[in-house]
Amino acid sequence: MSVQESTFHGFANPVDPSPAELRAWAYHPDSVPLTSMPPDWDLLVSGDRLVLTLFDLAMDPACPARRFALHCLYIYAADGIRTNFRAHPKRRFRKLVEQAERDGDDLMRTWAHNSRVLLARPDLFVYRDWCEGGLVRENRRLA
């Protein structure tokens, strides 16, 4: 774990933040409230370029924006699975799931479990759960 910046001064381009900016914001999320971000910012940042940063943030129980990062991982997983991995590489997704199962706490193991369930049963996709934060809020394991 690295030492985090003491303050965050904002995004150069909030629509396309760098991994370093996203990490700095995640440890000081009150400096730029989510309500001031562009519409659907969670969807914008949930891509391949930032997924490793989001994963690291979601793995850190001390990260103030951990739930946001976890929410973005749910979006990433659903997007990959529902596009049959045309949107995101299946190998990267599988590595993240395996790492969460191996090294993650309950929240991350639940994400990994739910991702594997959706992979096996894509018909279980519910937009509210995967893209609007339902599974994060409820910390619910799919059966």
PDB file of C-alpha atoms in Angstrom:
ATOM      1  CA  MET A   1       0.000   0.000   0.000  1.00  0.00           C
ATOM      2  CA  SER A   2       1.361   3.404  -0.902  1.00  0.00           C
ATOM      3  CA  VAL A   3       1.185   6.694   0.915  1.00  0.00           C
ATOM      4  CA  GLN A   4      -1.637   8.778  -0.532  1.00  0.00           C
ATOM      5  CA  GLU A   5      -1.484  12.449  -1.454  1.00  0.00           C
ATOM      6  CA  SER A   6      -2.666  14.707   1.340  1.00  0.00           C
ATOM      7  CA  THR A   7      -4.973  16.648  -0.997  1.00  0.00           C
ATOM      8  CA  PHE A   8      -6.525  16.247  -4.403  1.00  0.00           C
ATOM      9  CA  HIS A   9      -6.764  19.287  -6.643  1.00  0.00           C
ATOM     10  CA  GLY A  10      -9.170  18.044  -9.282  1.00  0.00           C
ATOM     11  CA  PHE A  11      -9.198  16.281 -12.627  1.00  0.00           C
ATOM     12  CA  ALA A  12      -7.558  17.718 -15.717  1.00  0.00           C
ATOM     13  CA  ASN A  13     -10.386  16.077 -17.686  1.00  0.00           C
ATOM     14  CA  PRO A  14     -13.072  14.408 -15.533  1.00  0.00           C
ATOM     15  CA  VAL A  15     -14.450  12.518 -18.539  1.00  0.00           C
ATOM     16  CA  ASP A  16     -11.069  10.807 -18.987  1.00  0.00           C
ATOM     17  CA  PRO A  17      -9.193  10.805 -15.661  1.00  0.00           C
ATOM     18  CA  SER A  18      -5.742   9.305 -15.386  1.00  0.00           C
ATOM     19  CA  PRO A  19      -5.169   6.357 -13.050  1.00  0.00           C
ATOM     20  CA  ALA A  20      -3.177   8.647 -10.732  1.00  0.00           C
ATOM     21  CA  GLU A  21      -5.989  11.220 -10.637  1.00  0.00           C
ATOM     22  CA  LEU A  22      -8.609   8.566  -9.937  1.00  0.00           C
ATOM     23  CA  ARG A  23      -6.471   7.111  -7.139  1.00  0.00           C
ATOM     24  CA  ALA A  24      -5.844  10.542  -5.601  1.00  0.00           C
ATOM     25  CA  TRP A  25      -9.556  11.392  -5.776  1.00  0.00           C
ATOM     26  CA  ALA A  26     -10.553   8.041  -4.242  1.00  0.00           C
ATOM     27  CA  TYR A  27      -8.639   8.846  -1.069  1.00  0.00           C
ATOM     28  CA  HIS A  28     -10.139  12.368  -0.937  1.00  0.00           C
ATOM     29  CA  PRO A  29     -13.562  11.983  -2.584  1.00  0.00           C
ATOM     30  CA  ASP A  30     -15.065  14.964  -0.780  1.00  0.00           C
ATOM     31  CA  SER A  31     -12.675  17.235  -2.665  1.00  0.00           C
ATOM     32  CA  VAL A  32     -14.696  16.670  -5.864  1.00  0.00           C
ATOM     33  CA  PRO A  33     -18.158  15.304  -4.984  1.00  0.00           C
ATOM     34  CA  LEU A  34     -19.686  12.680  -7.269  1.00  0.00           C
ATOM     35  CA  THR A  35     -22.656  14.992  -7.767  1.00  0.00           C
ATOM     36  CA  SER A  36     -20.363  17.443  -9.567  1.00  0.00           C
ATOM     37  CA  MET A  37     -19.052  14.824 -11.994  1.00  0.00           C
ATOM     38  CA  PRO A  38     -20.358  14.396 -15.547  1.00  0.00           C
ATOM     39  CA  PRO A  39     -23.537  12.324 -15.960  1.00  0.00           C
ATOM     40  CA  ASP A  40     -22.875   8.577 -15.862  1.00  0.00           C
ATOM     41  CA  TRP A  41     -19.306   9.145 -14.686  1.00  0.00           C
ATOM     42  CA  ASP A  42     -19.322   5.639 -13.210  1.00  0.00           C
ATOM     43  CA  LEU A  43     -19.950   4.215 -16.691  1.00  0.00           C
ATOM     44  CA  LEU A  44     -17.227   6.414 -18.195  1.00  0.00           C
ATOM     45  CA  VAL A  45     -14.488   5.280 -15.818  1.00  0.00           C
ATOM     46  CA  SER A  46     -15.415   1.572 -15.759  1.00  0.00           C
ATOM     47  CA  GLY A  47     -13.285   0.579 -18.727  1.00  0.00           C
ATOM     48  CA  ASP A  48     -10.037  -1.231 -19.366  1.00  0.00           C
ATOM     49  CA  ARG A  49      -7.820   1.813 -18.887  1.00  0.00           C
ATOM     50  CA  LEU A  50      -8.809   2.262 -15.243  1.00  0.00           C
ATOM     51  CA  VAL A  51      -9.926  -1.220 -14.193  1.00  0.00           C
ATOM     52  CA  LEU A  52      -6.659  -2.126 -12.455  1.00  0.00           C
ATOM     53  CA  THR A  53      -6.778   1.121 -10.480  1.00  0.00           C
ATOM     54  CA  LEU A  54     -10.441   0.531  -9.614  1.00  0.00           C
ATOM     55  CA  PHE A  55      -9.602  -3.018  -8.552  1.00  0.00           C
ATOM     56  CA  ASP A  56      -6.793  -1.821  -6.256  1.00  0.00           C
ATOM     57  CA  LEU A  57      -9.109   0.769  -4.713  1.00  0.00           C
ATOM     58  CA  ALA A  58     -11.878  -1.789  -4.198  1.00  0.00           C
ATOM     59  CA  MET A  59      -9.394  -4.163  -2.552  1.00  0.00           C
ATOM     60  CA  ASP A  60      -8.398  -1.501   0.000  1.00  0.00           C
ATOM     61  CA  PRO A  61     -10.799  -1.461   2.981  1.00  0.00           C
ATOM     62  CA  ALA A  62      -9.322   1.913   4.010  1.00  0.00           C
ATOM     63  CA  CYS A  63     -10.193   3.639   0.717  1.00  0.00           C
ATOM     64  CA  PRO A  64     -13.006   6.181   1.267  1.00  0.00           C
ATOM     65  CA  ALA A  65     -14.285   5.622  -2.301  1.00  0.00           C
ATOM     66  CA  ARG A  66     -14.077   1.857  -2.089  1.00  0.00           C
ATOM     67  CA  ARG A  67     -17.787   1.306  -2.674  1.00  0.00           C
ATOM     68  CA  PHE A  68     -17.641   3.477  -5.801  1.00  0.00           C
ATOM     69  CA  ALA A  69     -14.694   1.439  -7.101  1.00  0.00           C
ATOM     70  CA  LEU A  70     -16.543  -1.790  -6.357  1.00  0.00           C
ATOM     71  CA  HIS A  71     -19.610  -0.437  -8.153  1.00  0.00           C
ATOM     72  CA  CYS A  72     -17.403   0.238 -11.194  1.00  0.00           C
ATOM     73  CA  LEU A  73     -16.088  -3.349 -11.046  1.00  0.00           C
ATOM     74  CA  TYR A  74     -19.671  -4.609 -11.224  1.00  0.00           C
ATOM     75  CA  ILE A  75     -20.211  -2.458 -14.315  1.00  0.00           C
ATOM     76  CA  TYR A  76     -16.967  -3.737 -15.837  1.00  0.00           C
ATOM     77  CA  ALA A  77     -17.878  -7.382 -15.197  1.00  0.00           C
ATOM     78  CA  ALA A  78     -21.392  -7.020 -16.595  1.00  0.00           C
ATOM     79  CA  ASP A  79     -20.154  -5.135 -19.655  1.00  0.00           C
ATOM     80  CA  GLY A  80     -17.583  -7.810 -20.440  1.00  0.00           C
ATOM     81  CA  ILE A  81     -19.909 -10.738 -19.871  1.00  0.00           C
ATOM     82  CA  ARG A  82     -22.884  -9.253 -21.702  1.00  0.00           C
ATOM     83  CA  THR A  83     -20.781  -8.439 -24.780  1.00  0.00           C
ATOM     84  CA  ASN A  84     -19.201 -11.902 -24.755  1.00  0.00           C
ATOM     85  CA  PHE A  85     -15.911 -10.143 -23.941  1.00  0.00           C
ATOM     86  CA  ARG A  86     -15.880  -7.901 -26.988  1.00  0.00           C
ATOM     87  CA  ALA A  87     -15.852  -4.915 -24.606  1.00  0.00           C
ATOM     88  CA  HIS A  88     -13.131  -6.191 -22.258  1.00  0.00           C
ATOM     89  CA  PRO A  89     -10.541  -8.968 -22.385  1.00  0.00           C
ATOM     90  CA  LYS A  90     -11.782 -12.174 -20.788  1.00  0.00           C
ATOM     91  CA  ARG A  91      -8.290 -13.038 -19.543  1.00  0.00           C
ATOM     92  CA  ARG A  92      -7.987  -9.788 -17.563  1.00  0.00           C
ATOM     93  CA  PHE A  93     -11.469 -10.269 -16.119  1.00  0.00           C
ATOM     94  CA  ARG A  94     -10.668 -13.833 -15.021  1.00  0.00           C
ATOM     95  CA  LYS A  95      -7.405 -12.725 -13.392  1.00  0.00           C
ATOM     96  CA  LEU A  96      -9.230 -10.055 -11.406  1.00  0.00           C
ATOM     97  CA  VAL A  97     -11.879 -12.539 -10.272  1.00  0.00           C
ATOM     98  CA  GLU A  98      -9.218 -15.051  -9.232  1.00  0.00           C
ATOM     99  CA  GLN A  99      -7.261 -12.405  -7.328  1.00  0.00           C
ATOM    100  CA  ALA A 100     -10.413 -11.230  -5.542  1.00  0.00           C
ATOM    101  CA  GLU A 101     -11.215 -14.819  -4.561  1.00  0.00           C
ATOM    102  CA  ARG A 102      -7.677 -15.415  -3.329  1.00  0.00           C
ATOM    103  CA  ASP A 103      -6.808 -12.110  -1.643  1.00  0.00           C
ATOM    104  CA  GLY A 104     -10.053 -10.197  -1.195  1.00  0.00           C
ATOM    105  CA  ASP A 105     -12.262  -9.698   1.813  1.00  0.00           C
ATOM    106  CA  ASP A 106     -15.974 -10.528   1.914  1.00  0.00           C
ATOM    107  CA  LEU A 107     -16.997  -7.637  -0.376  1.00  0.00           C
ATOM    108  CA  MET A 108     -14.488  -8.619  -3.029  1.00  0.00           C
ATOM    109  CA  ARG A 109     -15.207 -12.333  -2.760  1.00  0.00           C
ATOM    110  CA  THR A 110     -18.901 -11.510  -3.210  1.00  0.00           C
ATOM    111  CA  TRP A 111     -18.068  -9.530  -6.362  1.00  0.00           C
ATOM    112  CA  ALA A 112     -16.025 -12.480  -7.658  1.00  0.00           C
ATOM    113  CA  HIS A 113     -18.813 -14.937  -6.822  1.00  0.00           C
ATOM    114  CA  ASN A 114     -21.469 -12.775  -8.479  1.00  0.00           C
ATOM    115  CA  SER A 115     -19.268 -12.300 -11.538  1.00  0.00           C
ATOM    116  CA  ARG A 116     -18.829 -16.068 -11.892  1.00  0.00           C
ATOM    117  CA  VAL A 117     -22.586 -16.590 -11.494  1.00  0.00           C
ATOM    118  CA  LEU A 118     -23.310 -14.014 -14.216  1.00  0.00           C
ATOM    119  CA  LEU A 119     -20.681 -15.609 -16.440  1.00  0.00           C
ATOM    120  CA  ALA A 120     -22.457 -18.957 -16.097  1.00  0.00           C
ATOM    121  CA  ARG A 121     -25.956 -17.439 -16.294  1.00  0.00           C
ATOM    122  CA  PRO A 122     -25.993 -14.157 -18.275  1.00  0.00           C
ATOM    123  CA  ASP A 123     -29.799 -14.206 -18.098  1.00  0.00           C
ATOM    124  CA  LEU A 124     -29.475 -13.178 -14.429  1.00  0.00           C
ATOM    125  CA  PHE A 125     -28.352  -9.697 -15.468  1.00  0.00           C
ATOM    126  CA  VAL A 126     -30.488  -6.962 -13.890  1.00  0.00           C
ATOM    127  CA  TYR A 127     -29.418  -3.427 -14.797  1.00  0.00           C
ATOM    128  CA  ARG A 128     -30.316  -2.036 -11.370  1.00  0.00           C
ATOM    129  CA  ASP A 129     -28.087  -4.584  -9.621  1.00  0.00           C
ATOM    130  CA  TRP A 130     -25.059  -4.468 -11.903  1.00  0.00           C
ATOM    131  CA  CYS A 131     -25.034  -0.902 -13.256  1.00  0.00           C
ATOM    132  CA  GLU A 132     -26.941   1.155 -10.678  1.00  0.00           C
ATOM    133  CA  GLY A 133     -25.205  -0.189  -7.579  1.00  0.00           C
ATOM    134  CA  GLY A 134     -27.829  -2.591  -6.259  1.00  0.00           C
ATOM    135  CA  LEU A 135     -25.402  -5.427  -5.560  1.00  0.00           C
ATOM    136  CA  VAL A 136     -22.967  -3.065  -3.844  1.00  0.00           C
ATOM    137  CA  ARG A 137     -25.647  -1.528  -1.616  1.00  0.00           C
ATOM    138  CA  GLU A 138     -27.105  -4.888  -0.657  1.00  0.00           C
ATOM    139  CA  ASN A 139     -23.837  -6.912  -0.612  1.00  0.00           C
ATOM    140  CA  ARG A 140     -25.953  -9.773  -1.907  1.00  0.00           C
ATOM    141  CA  ARG A 141     -24.647 -13.054  -3.293  1.00  0.00           C
ATOM    142  CA  LEU A 142     -26.461 -14.342  -6.353  1.00  0.00           C
ATOM    143  CA  ALA A 143     -27.639 -17.939  -6.205  1.00  0.00           C
TER     144      ALA A 143
END
